[in-house]
């Protein structure tokens, strides 16, 4: 047996040929930490492919990776910067040509998935005749492009449905799902599993030997699995997919919509024409403002926040024992996620029944984590101690206070429990609005005092808003951040002030919902307008979920902190709670009535309005709802509460459910144009009230032609 070893001229793929088996192995190892479809990819693959084809007695090719992942897909930097449709189309044609050459080359090609194949990386694997994956939890495949405002563009919308059928393909493409290898074998996205890389290689060689002259199903006119294109059944599947998408996204995201169109149209065409259709749709999306805004926030800003870029770091955060005060909704969740991350947890309350409820909650959470097995679940639960004894907090390295939202109570528990901290331990409050500086007035060590504002439900919501005061030390911040990383949260770091950042934006949103009702706008249109503009949950629905009673408490607190709340919308919510007992969803009545058949808007709302509005409709309502939140975000920037525009975007999207299609509130202002946005605010301020008055920062930016983010 002779093995020839070479590399491509640019050194980005190792080339090996085994005389004994006749199998060439191309091992991609591109510069950087992962294989990406970038400028080097085409040259590397073309060189490697030509080399393989030139081997005498070639029987087949294995495409492998020298990095941890097989291939992570498109080079996002390049995708983000490209605005020119002709250039993008030309690049897609080149890539499709390369993939076609691989699959029509007359020799079997196997993708050896020793790591994840995502987006363009999975499309490359789809252009091979067989996909064999390592049976490891980290190995995933899928086409997640829609989550960044685009869609698969290298054949994914054409090969996948032809390989696994329309239904499975649409489910995965339109939702951007990524699946682990064993599941992918079940639904046909991967053909086979292997326990080790050696077994994978042996299986690939065996398959090559058994499948001389392999051809893709679409190149031998094989019927696709399941309903055939054009059949009544296929039409039904596509219609159902469109309807589900519409219900979920209200037509705000063209990415998945065009991906479905591409599948539907492409399946009726000859394969190369179908690829052309996909390329056109992809190009339309990828060169759009929406894709740029989504990529900037959901890729760049999110990754940067995840990596804690620009924030203090610490090698040894010295946190082993975590105390949680208050075993309510937030405390129970915090106890579970902390124990899951490996911390010893003491959950303290003053009521046994609250502790019992929290214990039941944690047990339920553990049970749901099936992949951990009974032992793993038990280990987590064993780390939590439920107690009413204050001394159990002795030696905690971090205490997170999550008792009722009340300054005096929070002061009291701080005085009582802070001395229990280990020397130099960190004290954090989960308050949703009270300034951390006001809580820290009773602290023995204000430099160790910080805000960690989590979101409900704690297990699901990724965001945590970290609040520092002028006294909080960098070390405290670094230690707190290390804790948020251990529990897998996405942090933004903001300055101190009533409502910090996210609560201000969220309050502006739900309050304007109530205000619009009070002004006499149709509540159905209000809810629809919010969705139509991309808000994840409409304002009246979400107001009901957080409860109107909490709103009323918030108004009191807000007035105490000098907020001007002299608005018909505020009066409306107060009347609903105080005169009509409509406390929200949990009470079964709020803006909505909750019955066995779901929710319907409360007809009594009409009687609480102040008149009929002059300007109404989806457009004006949607704009008002977004504008007011964007203004609040801009004010937070102007006041120094928000320290980087990155955090404004990440916080609003992941904490408030701000329209992801816009890229965030500041991106929304940029896209509207500073001059136009300021003019619109001035006009709203005249007709709807002073809360629309733009801060000087925006006027200055408009005058100087500035934007929050660099234009691409
Ligand atoms: P909750 O009402 O569910 O629970 C509060 C718990 O504190 C109760 O179990 C109560 O018995 C306990 N408690 C009262 N006095 C205590 C004391 N002296 N020592 C120990 N425990 C005591 O409240 P929830 O919703 O969990 O909120 C807690 C904090 O988190 C509040 O400051 C709230 O503003 C904040 N928050 C709440 C969010 C939510 O969605 N519920 C979201 C983000 C923050």
mmCIF file of N, CA and C in Angstrom, residues 51 100 124 152 187 204 214 299 331 335 358 363 377 379 439 485 514 534 540 553 641 676:
data_model
loop_
_atom_site.group_PDB
_atom_site.id
_atom_site.type_symbol
_atom_site.label_atom_id
_atom_site.label_comp_id
_atom_site.label_asym_id
_atom_site.label_seq_id
_atom_site.Cartn_x
_atom_site.Cartn_y
_atom_site.Cartn_z
ATOM 1 N N UNK A 51 -6.694 17.673 -8.244
ATOM 2 C CA UNK A 51 -5.641 16.721 -7.841
ATOM 3 C C UNK A 51 -6.239 15.309 -7.705
ATOM 4 N N UNK A 100 -21.467 21.149 -8.229
ATOM 5 C CA UNK A 100 -21.966 20.282 -9.306
ATOM 6 C C UNK A 100 -20.831 19.397 -9.839
ATOM 7 N N UNK A 124 -22.319 21.747 1.419
ATOM 8 C CA UNK A 124 -21.190 21.034 0.824
ATOM 9 C C UNK A 124 -21.372 19.525 1.039
ATOM 10 N N UNK A 152 -30.618 29.395 2.774
ATOM 11 C CA UNK A 152 -29.532 28.631 2.164
ATOM 12 C C UNK A 152 -29.309 29.106 0.725
ATOM 13 N N UNK A 187 -33.996 11.246 10.307
ATOM 14 C CA UNK A 187 -34.794 11.939 9.290
ATOM 15 C C UNK A 187 -34.118 12.015 7.925
ATOM 16 N N UNK A 204 -16.582 4.706 5.026
ATOM 17 C CA UNK A 204 -16.565 5.525 3.804
ATOM 18 C C UNK A 204 -15.912 4.749 2.664
ATOM 19 N N UNK A 214 -21.355 6.390 -8.463
ATOM 20 C CA UNK A 214 -22.526 6.934 -7.743
ATOM 21 C C UNK A 214 -23.029 8.226 -8.385
ATOM 22 N N UNK A 299 -25.443 38.270 15.042
ATOM 23 C CA UNK A 299 -24.180 37.560 14.906
ATOM 24 C C UNK A 299 -23.065 38.323 15.615
ATOM 25 N N UNK A 331 -36.199 33.230 42.248
ATOM 26 C CA UNK A 331 -35.255 32.528 43.121
ATOM 27 C C UNK A 331 -35.168 31.048 42.795
ATOM 28 N N UNK A 335 -31.826 29.158 41.533
ATOM 29 C CA UNK A 335 -31.251 28.035 42.280
ATOM 30 C C UNK A 335 -30.978 26.877 41.325
ATOM 31 N N UNK A 358 -40.599 25.799 45.423
ATOM 32 C CA UNK A 358 -39.333 25.932 44.696
ATOM 33 C C UNK A 358 -38.702 24.550 44.479
ATOM 34 N N UNK A 363 -37.282 20.111 40.863
ATOM 35 C CA UNK A 363 -37.403 18.685 40.514
ATOM 36 C C UNK A 363 -37.980 18.522 39.104
ATOM 37 N N UNK A 377 -29.363 14.054 37.107
ATOM 38 C CA UNK A 377 -30.450 14.886 37.650
ATOM 39 C C UNK A 377 -30.344 14.946 39.165
ATOM 40 N N UNK A 379 -27.696 14.534 40.997
ATOM 41 C CA UNK A 379 -26.527 15.333 41.411
ATOM 42 C C UNK A 379 -26.868 16.821 41.468
ATOM 43 N N UNK A 439 -30.038 50.578 46.768
ATOM 44 C CA UNK A 439 -30.003 49.339 47.563
ATOM 45 C C UNK A 439 -28.689 49.247 48.333
ATOM 46 N N UNK A 485 -21.451 33.546 32.973
ATOM 47 C CA UNK A 485 -20.965 32.651 31.915
ATOM 48 C C UNK A 485 -21.178 31.192 32.324
ATOM 49 N N UNK A 514 -51.138 50.442 26.334
ATOM 50 C CA UNK A 514 -52.286 50.878 27.139
ATOM 51 C C UNK A 514 -52.741 52.270 26.719
ATOM 52 N N UNK A 534 -42.841 43.455 13.890
ATOM 53 C CA UNK A 534 -41.789 42.524 14.321
ATOM 54 C C UNK A 534 -41.704 42.257 15.809
ATOM 55 N N UNK A 540 -50.478 44.338 24.658
ATOM 56 C CA UNK A 540 -51.539 44.081 25.645
ATOM 57 C C UNK A 540 -51.415 42.644 26.166
ATOM 58 N N UNK A 553 -48.057 48.816 40.579
ATOM 59 C CA UNK A 553 -46.961 48.995 41.555
ATOM 60 C C UNK A 553 -45.820 49.785 40.914
ATOM 61 N N UNK A 641 -26.427 55.314 30.532
ATOM 62 C CA UNK A 641 -26.888 54.053 31.143
ATOM 63 C C UNK A 641 -26.414 52.904 30.250
ATOM 64 N N UNK A 676 -35.026 61.856 9.455
ATOM 65 C CA UNK A 676 -36.441 61.466 9.345
ATOM 66 C C UNK A 676 -36.989 61.028 10.705
#
